[in-house]
Short mmCIF file of C-alpha atoms in Angstrom, two decimals:
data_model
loop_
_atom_site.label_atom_id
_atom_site.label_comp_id
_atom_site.label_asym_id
_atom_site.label_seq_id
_atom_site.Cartn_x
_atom_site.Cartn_y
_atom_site.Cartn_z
CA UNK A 1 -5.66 -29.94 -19.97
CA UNK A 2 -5.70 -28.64 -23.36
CA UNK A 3 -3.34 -25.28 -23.68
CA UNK A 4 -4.57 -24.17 -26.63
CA UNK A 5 -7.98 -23.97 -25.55
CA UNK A 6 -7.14 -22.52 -22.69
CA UNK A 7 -5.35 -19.46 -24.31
CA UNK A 8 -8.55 -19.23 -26.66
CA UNK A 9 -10.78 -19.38 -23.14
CA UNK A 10 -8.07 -16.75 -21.90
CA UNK A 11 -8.70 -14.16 -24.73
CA UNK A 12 -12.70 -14.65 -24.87
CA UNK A 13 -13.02 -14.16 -20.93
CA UNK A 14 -10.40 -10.69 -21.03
CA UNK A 15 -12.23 -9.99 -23.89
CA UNK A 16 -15.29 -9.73 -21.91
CA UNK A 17 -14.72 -8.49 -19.16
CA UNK A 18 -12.70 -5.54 -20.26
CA UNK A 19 -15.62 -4.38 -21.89
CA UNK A 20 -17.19 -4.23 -18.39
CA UNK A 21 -18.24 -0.25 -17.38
CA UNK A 22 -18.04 1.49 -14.54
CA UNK A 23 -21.49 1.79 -13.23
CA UNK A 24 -21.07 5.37 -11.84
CA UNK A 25 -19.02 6.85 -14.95
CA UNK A 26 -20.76 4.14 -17.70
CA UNK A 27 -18.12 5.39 -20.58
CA UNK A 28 -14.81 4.00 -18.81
CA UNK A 29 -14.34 0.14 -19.04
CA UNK A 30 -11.99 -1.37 -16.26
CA UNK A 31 -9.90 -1.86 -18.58
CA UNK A 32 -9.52 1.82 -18.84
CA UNK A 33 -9.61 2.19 -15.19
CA UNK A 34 -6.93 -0.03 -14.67
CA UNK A 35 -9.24 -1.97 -12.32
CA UNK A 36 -9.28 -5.00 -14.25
CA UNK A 37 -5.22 -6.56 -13.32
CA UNK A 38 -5.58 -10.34 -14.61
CA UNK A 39 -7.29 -13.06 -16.51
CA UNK A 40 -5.99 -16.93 -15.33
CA UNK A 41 -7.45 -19.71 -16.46
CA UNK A 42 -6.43 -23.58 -14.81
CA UNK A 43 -7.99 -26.26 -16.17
CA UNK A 44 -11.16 -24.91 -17.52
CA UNK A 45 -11.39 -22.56 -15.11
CA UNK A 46 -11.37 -18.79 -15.35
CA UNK A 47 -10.26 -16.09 -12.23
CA UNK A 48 -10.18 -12.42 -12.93
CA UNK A 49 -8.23 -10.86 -10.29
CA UNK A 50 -9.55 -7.01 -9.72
CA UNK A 51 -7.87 -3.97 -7.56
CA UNK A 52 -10.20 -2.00 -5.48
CA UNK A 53 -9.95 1.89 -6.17
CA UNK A 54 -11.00 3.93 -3.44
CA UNK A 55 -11.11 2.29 -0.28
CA UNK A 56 -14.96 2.63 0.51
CA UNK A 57 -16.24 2.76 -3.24
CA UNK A 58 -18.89 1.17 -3.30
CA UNK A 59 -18.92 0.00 -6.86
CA UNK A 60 -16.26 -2.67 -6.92
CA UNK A 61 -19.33 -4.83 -5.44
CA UNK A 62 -21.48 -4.26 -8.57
CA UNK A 63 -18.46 -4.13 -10.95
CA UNK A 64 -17.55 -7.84 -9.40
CA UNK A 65 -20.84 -8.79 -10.23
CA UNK A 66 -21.20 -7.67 -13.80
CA UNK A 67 -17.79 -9.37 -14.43
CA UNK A 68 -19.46 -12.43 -13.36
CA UNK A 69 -22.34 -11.87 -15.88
CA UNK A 70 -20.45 -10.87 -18.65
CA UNK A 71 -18.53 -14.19 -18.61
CA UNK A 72 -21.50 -16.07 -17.74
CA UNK A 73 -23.33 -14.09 -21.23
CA UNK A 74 -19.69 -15.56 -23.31
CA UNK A 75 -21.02 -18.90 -21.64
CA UNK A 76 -18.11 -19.34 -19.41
CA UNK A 77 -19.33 -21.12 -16.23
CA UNK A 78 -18.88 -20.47 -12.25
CA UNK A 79 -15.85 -17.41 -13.07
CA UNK A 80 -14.40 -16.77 -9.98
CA UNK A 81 -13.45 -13.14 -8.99
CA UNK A 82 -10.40 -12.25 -6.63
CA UNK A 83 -9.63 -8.93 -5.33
CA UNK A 84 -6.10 -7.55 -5.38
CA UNK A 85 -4.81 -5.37 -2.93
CA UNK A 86 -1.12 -4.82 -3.72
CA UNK A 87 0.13 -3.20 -5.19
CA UNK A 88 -2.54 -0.14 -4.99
CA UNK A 89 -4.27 1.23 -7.20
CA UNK A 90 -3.54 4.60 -8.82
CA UNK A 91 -5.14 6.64 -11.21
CA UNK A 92 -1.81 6.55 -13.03
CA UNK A 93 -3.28 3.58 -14.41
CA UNK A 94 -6.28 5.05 -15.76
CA UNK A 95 -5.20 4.60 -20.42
CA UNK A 96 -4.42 7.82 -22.08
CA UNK A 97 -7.76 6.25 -24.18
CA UNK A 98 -9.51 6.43 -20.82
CA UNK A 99 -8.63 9.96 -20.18
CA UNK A 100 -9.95 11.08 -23.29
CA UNK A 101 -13.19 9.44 -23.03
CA UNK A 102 -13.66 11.00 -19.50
CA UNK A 103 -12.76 14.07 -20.77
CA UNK A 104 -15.30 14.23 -23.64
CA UNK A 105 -18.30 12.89 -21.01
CA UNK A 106 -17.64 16.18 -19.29
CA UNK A 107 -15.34 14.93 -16.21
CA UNK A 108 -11.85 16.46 -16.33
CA UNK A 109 -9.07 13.77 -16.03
CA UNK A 110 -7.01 13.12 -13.22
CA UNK A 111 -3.58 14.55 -13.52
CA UNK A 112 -0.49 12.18 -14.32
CA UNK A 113 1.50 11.53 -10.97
CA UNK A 114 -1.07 11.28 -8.29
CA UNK A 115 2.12 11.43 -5.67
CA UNK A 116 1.78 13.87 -2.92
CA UNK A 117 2.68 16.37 -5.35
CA UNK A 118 -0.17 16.29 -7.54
CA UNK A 119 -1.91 16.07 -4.26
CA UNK A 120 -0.76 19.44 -2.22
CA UNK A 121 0.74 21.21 -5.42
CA UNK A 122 -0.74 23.77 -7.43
CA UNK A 123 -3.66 22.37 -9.42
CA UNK A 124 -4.25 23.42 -13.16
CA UNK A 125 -7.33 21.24 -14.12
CA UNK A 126 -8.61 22.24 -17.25
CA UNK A 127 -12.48 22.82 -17.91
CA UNK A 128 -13.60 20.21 -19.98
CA UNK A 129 -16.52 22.22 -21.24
CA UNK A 130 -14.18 25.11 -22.81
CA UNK A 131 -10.44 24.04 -22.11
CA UNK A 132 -9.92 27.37 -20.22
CA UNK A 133 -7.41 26.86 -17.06
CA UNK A 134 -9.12 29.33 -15.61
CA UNK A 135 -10.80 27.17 -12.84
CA UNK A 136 -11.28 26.73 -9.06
CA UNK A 137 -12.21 23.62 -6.65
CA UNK A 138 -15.79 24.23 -5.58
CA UNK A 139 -15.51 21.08 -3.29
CA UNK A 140 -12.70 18.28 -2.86
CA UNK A 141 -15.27 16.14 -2.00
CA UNK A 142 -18.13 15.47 -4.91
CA UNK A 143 -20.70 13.01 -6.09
CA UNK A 144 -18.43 9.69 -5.73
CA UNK A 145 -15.72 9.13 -3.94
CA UNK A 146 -13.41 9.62 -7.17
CA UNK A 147 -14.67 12.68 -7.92
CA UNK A 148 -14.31 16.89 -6.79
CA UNK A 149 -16.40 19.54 -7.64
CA UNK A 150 -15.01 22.00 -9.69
CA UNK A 151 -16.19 25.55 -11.70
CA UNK A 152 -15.06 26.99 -14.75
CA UNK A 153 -14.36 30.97 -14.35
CA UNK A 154 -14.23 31.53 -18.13
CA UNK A 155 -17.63 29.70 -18.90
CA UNK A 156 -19.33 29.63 -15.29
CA UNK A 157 -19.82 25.92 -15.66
CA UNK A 158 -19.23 23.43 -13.44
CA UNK A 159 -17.99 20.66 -13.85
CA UNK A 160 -16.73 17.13 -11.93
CA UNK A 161 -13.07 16.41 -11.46
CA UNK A 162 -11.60 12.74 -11.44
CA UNK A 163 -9.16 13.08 -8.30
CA UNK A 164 -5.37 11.95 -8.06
CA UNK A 165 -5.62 8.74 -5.88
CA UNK B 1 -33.67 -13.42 19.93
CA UNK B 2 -30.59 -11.27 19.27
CA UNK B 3 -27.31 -12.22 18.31
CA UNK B 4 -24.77 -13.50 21.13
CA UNK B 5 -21.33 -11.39 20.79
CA UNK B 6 -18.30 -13.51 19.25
CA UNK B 7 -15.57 -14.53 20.83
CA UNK B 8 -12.11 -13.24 19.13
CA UNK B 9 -8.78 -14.54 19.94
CA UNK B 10 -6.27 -11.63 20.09
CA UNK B 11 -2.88 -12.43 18.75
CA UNK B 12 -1.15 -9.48 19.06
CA UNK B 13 -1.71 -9.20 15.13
CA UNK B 14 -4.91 -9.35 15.01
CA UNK B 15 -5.44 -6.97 18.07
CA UNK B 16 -3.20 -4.40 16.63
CA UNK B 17 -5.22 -4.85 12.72
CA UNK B 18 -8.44 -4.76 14.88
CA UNK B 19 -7.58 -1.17 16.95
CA UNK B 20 -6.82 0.09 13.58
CA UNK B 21 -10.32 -1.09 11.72
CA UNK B 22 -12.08 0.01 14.96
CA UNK B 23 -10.77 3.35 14.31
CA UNK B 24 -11.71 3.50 10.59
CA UNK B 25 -15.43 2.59 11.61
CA UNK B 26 -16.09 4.39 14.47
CA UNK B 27 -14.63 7.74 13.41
CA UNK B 28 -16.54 6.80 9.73
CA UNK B 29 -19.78 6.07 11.72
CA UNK B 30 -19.70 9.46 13.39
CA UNK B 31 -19.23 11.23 10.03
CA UNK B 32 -22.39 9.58 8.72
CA UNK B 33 -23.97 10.73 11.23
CA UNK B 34 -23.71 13.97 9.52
CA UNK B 35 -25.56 13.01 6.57
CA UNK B 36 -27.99 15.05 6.06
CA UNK B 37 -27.21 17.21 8.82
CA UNK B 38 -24.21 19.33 7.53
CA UNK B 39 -24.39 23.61 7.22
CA UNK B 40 -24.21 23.18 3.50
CA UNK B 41 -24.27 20.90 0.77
CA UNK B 42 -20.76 20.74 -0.03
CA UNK B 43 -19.74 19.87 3.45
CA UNK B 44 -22.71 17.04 3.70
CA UNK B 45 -21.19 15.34 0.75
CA UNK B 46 -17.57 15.91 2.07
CA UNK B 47 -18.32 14.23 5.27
CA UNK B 48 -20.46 11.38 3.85
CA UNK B 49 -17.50 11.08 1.49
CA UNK B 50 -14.47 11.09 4.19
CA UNK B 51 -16.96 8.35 6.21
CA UNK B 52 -16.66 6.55 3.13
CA UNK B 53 -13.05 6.50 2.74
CA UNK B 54 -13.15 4.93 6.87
CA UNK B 55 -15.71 2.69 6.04
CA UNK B 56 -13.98 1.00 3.12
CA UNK B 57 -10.49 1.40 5.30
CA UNK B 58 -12.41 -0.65 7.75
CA UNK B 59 -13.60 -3.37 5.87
CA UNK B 60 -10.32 -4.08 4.35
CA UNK B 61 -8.82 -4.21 7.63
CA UNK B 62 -11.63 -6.40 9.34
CA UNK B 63 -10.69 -8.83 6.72
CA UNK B 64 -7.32 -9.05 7.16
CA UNK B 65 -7.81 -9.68 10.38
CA UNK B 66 -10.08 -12.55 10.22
CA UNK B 67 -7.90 -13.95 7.57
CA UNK B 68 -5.08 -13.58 9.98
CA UNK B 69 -7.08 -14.85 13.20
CA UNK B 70 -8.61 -18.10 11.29
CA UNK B 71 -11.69 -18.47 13.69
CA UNK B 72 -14.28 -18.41 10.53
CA UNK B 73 -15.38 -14.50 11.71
CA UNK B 74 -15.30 -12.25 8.87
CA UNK B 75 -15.59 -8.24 8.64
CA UNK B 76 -19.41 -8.05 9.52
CA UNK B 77 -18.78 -10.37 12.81
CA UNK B 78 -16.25 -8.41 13.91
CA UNK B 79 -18.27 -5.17 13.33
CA UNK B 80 -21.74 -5.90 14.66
CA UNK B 81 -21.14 -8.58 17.32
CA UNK B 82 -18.73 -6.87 19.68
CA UNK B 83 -19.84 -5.35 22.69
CA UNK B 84 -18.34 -1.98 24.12
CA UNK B 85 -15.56 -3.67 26.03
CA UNK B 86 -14.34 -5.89 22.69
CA UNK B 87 -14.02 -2.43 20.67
CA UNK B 88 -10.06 -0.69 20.59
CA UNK B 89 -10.78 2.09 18.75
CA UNK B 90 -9.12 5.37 20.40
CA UNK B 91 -11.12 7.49 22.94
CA UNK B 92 -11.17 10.39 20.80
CA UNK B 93 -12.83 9.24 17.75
CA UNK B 94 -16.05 7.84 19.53
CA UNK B 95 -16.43 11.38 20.93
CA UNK B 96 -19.77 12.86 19.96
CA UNK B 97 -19.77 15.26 16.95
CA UNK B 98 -20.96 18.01 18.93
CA UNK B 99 -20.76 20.95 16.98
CA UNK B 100 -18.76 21.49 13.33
CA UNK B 101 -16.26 23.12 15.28
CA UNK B 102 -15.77 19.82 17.67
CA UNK B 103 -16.34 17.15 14.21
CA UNK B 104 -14.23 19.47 12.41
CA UNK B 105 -11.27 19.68 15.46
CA UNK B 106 -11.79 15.82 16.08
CA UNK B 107 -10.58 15.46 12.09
CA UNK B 108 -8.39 17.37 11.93
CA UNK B 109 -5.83 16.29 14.91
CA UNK B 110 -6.47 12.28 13.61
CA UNK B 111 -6.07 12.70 10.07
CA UNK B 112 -2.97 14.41 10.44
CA UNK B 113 -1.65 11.66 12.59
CA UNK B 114 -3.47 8.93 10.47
CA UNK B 115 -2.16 10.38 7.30
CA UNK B 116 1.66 10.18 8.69
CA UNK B 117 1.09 6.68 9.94
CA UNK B 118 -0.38 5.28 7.11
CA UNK B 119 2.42 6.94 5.06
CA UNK B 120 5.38 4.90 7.44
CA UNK B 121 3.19 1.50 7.21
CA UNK B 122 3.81 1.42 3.48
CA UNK B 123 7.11 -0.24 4.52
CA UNK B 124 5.41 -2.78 6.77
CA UNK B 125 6.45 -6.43 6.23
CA UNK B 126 2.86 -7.56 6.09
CA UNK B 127 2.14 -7.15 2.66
CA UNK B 128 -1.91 -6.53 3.39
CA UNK B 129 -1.25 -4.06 5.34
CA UNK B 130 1.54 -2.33 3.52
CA UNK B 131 -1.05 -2.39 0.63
CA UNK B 132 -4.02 -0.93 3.09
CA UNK B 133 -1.50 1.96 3.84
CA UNK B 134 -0.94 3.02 -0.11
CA UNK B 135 -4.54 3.57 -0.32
CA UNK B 136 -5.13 5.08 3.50
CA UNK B 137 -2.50 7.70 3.17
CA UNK B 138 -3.86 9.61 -0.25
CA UNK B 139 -7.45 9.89 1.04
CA UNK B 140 -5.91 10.99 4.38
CA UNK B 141 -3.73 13.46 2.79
CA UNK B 142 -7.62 14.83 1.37
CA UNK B 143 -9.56 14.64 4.76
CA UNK B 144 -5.76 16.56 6.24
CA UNK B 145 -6.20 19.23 3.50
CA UNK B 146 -10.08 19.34 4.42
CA UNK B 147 -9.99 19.62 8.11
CA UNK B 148 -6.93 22.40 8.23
CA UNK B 149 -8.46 24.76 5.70
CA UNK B 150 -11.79 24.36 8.29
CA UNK B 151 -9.59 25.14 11.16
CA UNK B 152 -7.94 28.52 9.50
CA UNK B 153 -11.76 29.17 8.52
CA UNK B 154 -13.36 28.69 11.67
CA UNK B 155 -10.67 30.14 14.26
CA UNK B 156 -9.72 33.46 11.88
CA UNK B 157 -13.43 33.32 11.37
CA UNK B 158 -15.94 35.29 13.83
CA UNK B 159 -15.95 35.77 17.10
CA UNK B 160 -18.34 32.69 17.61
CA UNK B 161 -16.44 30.57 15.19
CA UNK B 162 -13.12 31.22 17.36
CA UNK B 163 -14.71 30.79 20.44
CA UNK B 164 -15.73 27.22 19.09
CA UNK B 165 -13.10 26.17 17.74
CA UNK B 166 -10.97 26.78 20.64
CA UNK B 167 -13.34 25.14 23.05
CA UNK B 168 -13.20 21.90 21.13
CA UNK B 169 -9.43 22.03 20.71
CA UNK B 170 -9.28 22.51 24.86
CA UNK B 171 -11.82 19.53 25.12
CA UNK B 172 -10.33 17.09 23.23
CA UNK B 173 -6.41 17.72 23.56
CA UNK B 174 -6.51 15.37 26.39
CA UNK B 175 -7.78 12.32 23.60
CA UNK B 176 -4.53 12.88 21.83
CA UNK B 177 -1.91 11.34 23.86
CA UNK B 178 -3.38 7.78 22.97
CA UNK B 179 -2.47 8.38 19.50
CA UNK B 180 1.00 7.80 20.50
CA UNK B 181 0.72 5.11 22.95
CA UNK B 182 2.44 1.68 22.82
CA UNK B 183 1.76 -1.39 24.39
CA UNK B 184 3.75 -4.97 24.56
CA UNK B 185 1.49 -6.64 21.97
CA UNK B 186 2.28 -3.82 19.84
CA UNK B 187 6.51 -3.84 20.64
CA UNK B 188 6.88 -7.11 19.08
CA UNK B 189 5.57 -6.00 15.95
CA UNK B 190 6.87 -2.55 15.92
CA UNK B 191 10.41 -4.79 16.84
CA UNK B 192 9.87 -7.06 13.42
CA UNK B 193 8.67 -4.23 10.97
CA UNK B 194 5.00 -5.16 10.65
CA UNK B 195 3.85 -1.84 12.60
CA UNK B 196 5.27 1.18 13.17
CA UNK B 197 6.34 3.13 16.18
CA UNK B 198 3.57 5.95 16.41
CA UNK B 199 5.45 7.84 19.13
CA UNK B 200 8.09 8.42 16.34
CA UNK B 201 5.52 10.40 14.90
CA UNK B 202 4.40 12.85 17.12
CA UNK B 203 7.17 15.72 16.92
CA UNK B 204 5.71 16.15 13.44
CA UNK B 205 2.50 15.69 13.93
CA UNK B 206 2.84 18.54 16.44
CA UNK B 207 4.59 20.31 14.45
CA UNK B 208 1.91 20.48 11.84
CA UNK B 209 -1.06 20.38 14.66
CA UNK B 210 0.79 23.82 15.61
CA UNK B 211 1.65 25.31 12.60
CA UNK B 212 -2.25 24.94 11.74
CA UNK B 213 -3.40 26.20 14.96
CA UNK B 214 -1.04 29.20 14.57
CA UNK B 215 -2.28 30.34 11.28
CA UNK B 216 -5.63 29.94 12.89
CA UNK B 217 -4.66 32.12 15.78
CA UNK B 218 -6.28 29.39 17.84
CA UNK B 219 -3.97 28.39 20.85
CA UNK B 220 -2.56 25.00 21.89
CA UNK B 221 -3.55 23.62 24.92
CA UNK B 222 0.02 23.49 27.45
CA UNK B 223 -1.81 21.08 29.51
CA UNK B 224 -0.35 17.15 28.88
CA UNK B 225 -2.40 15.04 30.80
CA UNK B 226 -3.71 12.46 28.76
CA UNK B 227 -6.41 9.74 28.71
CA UNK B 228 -6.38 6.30 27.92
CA UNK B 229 -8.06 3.05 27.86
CA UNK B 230 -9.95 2.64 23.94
CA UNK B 231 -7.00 0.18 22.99
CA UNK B 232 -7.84 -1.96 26.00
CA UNK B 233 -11.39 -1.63 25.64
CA UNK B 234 -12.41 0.51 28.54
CA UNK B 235 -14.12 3.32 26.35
CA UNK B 236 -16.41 6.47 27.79
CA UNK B 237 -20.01 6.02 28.17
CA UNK B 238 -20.59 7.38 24.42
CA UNK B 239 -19.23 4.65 22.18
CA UNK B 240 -21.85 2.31 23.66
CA UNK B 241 -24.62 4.11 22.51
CA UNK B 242 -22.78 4.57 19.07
CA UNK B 243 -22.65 0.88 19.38
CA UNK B 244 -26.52 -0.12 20.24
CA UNK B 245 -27.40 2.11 17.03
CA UNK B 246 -24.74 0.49 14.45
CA UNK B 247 -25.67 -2.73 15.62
CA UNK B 248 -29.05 -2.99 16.32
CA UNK B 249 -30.12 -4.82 12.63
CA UNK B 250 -28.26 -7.29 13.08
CA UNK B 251 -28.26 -8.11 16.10
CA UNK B 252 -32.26 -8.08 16.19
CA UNK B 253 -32.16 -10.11 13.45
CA UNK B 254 -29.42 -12.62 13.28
CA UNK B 255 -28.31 -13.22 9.76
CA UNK B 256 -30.55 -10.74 8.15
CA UNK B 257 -29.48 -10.57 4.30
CA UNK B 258 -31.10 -7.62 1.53
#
């Protein structure tokens, strides 16, 4: 076992698979998601360990699979992928880089603090066409499980909200 | 040739994980059944969603509990090659959707019991399942905020709406006792801190059921007769046929991969 190759295998496989998008929301990585926890590697050997976000999303299965590719492309063999359960997931984890890249692909952020607070308290989600505060829930359910359906009352637009898990 | 059922070796652990996935996929079956089906858009994609959130409870659960059990089944076995009498899910949620009213009424009383159990097994001792609860208890505290806003709607609504909405709460109010119910497998786990005590829960559950209802100036039933027998496996006749749809694939064709 050589230890510095393994740190040098360590940074190439994080490397790529951070850069690994979300196949519903293509601009986040899992990095930025927070979905992406670890990179090990033993003996040669790489494991990424991964935290499921919503419990029925369905694209963890397609995210574990492009991890596998994207270390396969870096020409690291036979990566093995584990999923992490605890502790869950939150969008807390979600970068403030993440955030801002949501924002500007039209999806307003999640709020900071997804307790039961942000859950059942008054909501201010800004428009991320205009900025106005001016906006009501169309839907709490929308196009993915992450995701509400809002509308902007100072532009009329709607628009897709990332919700506090 | 179809599939022969499995055989599953109930530890009172892996019961008590099982009755708990059954749940998750029966109730989330019976939501997708509304796909397509819904009075408007929205409400299709916030049923399809809320099946969602079951179906994904479910398969985390099925999991643990062939990790637990050790017999080589896995979360598809356990799903599709039960019969009737293997399933523990409670009565209520394998009742048909009937109306919105009835779907809506079904919701709402389990998700605000789910949502405060899920909340108390965050404390479990079993790790998995503490971590199954984090997730379980913000998309129940949705499908909770979902289903009461329908219930204001629906009984402060028309005439018809009322009428509805009171006729499902009269029908299934005897479907909610079970909720509550404990068993000896369950005591010894309740007893070491890996499950929780439901019946602990049900002042406040009725205490928010009522509140709810109030606002809604829909009436709770007084009557407290209550039926049991899901978390034994004696079920009513309508969970079979739920059971003969979800399963047909696979078992028609044994190990069928796409």
């Amino acid at each position: 076992m050589n230890t510095v190759n393994d740190t040098d295998l360590q940074q190439r496989a994080w490397h790529a698979a951070s850069q690994v998008v979300d196949p519903e929301i293509p601009v986040l990585t899992i990095a930025d998601l927070g979905v992406l926890r670890d990179v090990a590697v033993s003996d040669g050997h790489v494991e990424v360990a991964i935290t499921p976000t919503y419990s029925g999303c369905p694209a963890m299965n397609m995210i574990a699979l492009e991890i596998e590719l994207a270390l396969e492309r870096e020409g690291i063999r036979n990566p093995k992928i584990r999923t992490v359960l605890s502790p869950a997931w939150t969008t807390d984890w979600m970068s403030d880089d993440g955030r801002r890249k949501l924002r500007d692909y039209g999806i307003a952020p999640p709020q900071v603090g997804s307790g039961r607070r942000a859950l059942f308290g008054d909501q201010h989600v800004a428009c991320p066409q205009c900025g106005s505060i001016e906006t009501e829930v169309l839907s709490e359910f929308g196009s993915t499980s992450c995701k509400a359906l809002w509308r902007c009352k100072s532009c009329r637009e709607p628009f897709d909200y990332f919700k506090c898990h | 040739m179809t599939a022969a059922s499995i055989t599953v070796s109930e530890t009172p652990l892996v019961l008590y994980t099982l009755r708990r996935a059954d749940d998750a996929l029966i109730l989330g079956h019976r939501l997708s059944e509304w796909c397509g089906h819904a009075p408007a858009m929205e409400e299709d994609m916030a049923l399809a969603n809320m099946g969602l959130d079951l179906l994904g409870q479910a398969r985390e659960l099925y999991t643990h509990a062939a990790k637990v059990e050790g017999q080589g089944n896995d979360e598809d076995k356990f799903a599709y090659l039960r019969d009737v009498r293997q399933y523990r899910n409670l009565l209520l949620l394998e009742q048909p959707n009937g109306d919105f009213a009835r779907t809506m009424t079904r919701q709402f009383f389990y998700a605000v019991f789910a949502d405060l159990y899920w909340r108390a097994m965050m404390a479990s001792r079993d790790t998995t399942l503490a971590a199954i609860a984090a997730k379980a208890e913000k998309e129940f505290a949705y499908h909770v905020r979902h289903s009461s806003e329908w219930m204001i709607r629906l009984g402060d609504g028309t005439e018809e709406s009322h009428r509805r909405a009171q006729t499902a709460i009269d029908d299934l109010w005897a479907f909610t006792g079970e909720m509550f119910s404990v068993d000896d497998a369950e005591r010894g786990l309740i007893d070491a801190g890996i499950a929780v005590d439901p019946a602990t829960l049900r002042s406040r559950w009725l205490k928010i059921v009522s509140g709810v209802l109030h606002e809604a100036t829909l009436i709770l039933p007084e009557n407290d007769w209550m039926q049991k027998g899901g978390r034994d496996g004696r079920h009513s006749e309508h969970l079979g046929h739920l059971l003969s749809e979800l399963q047909s694939l696979p078992r028609t064709f044994p190990g069928a991969m796409w």
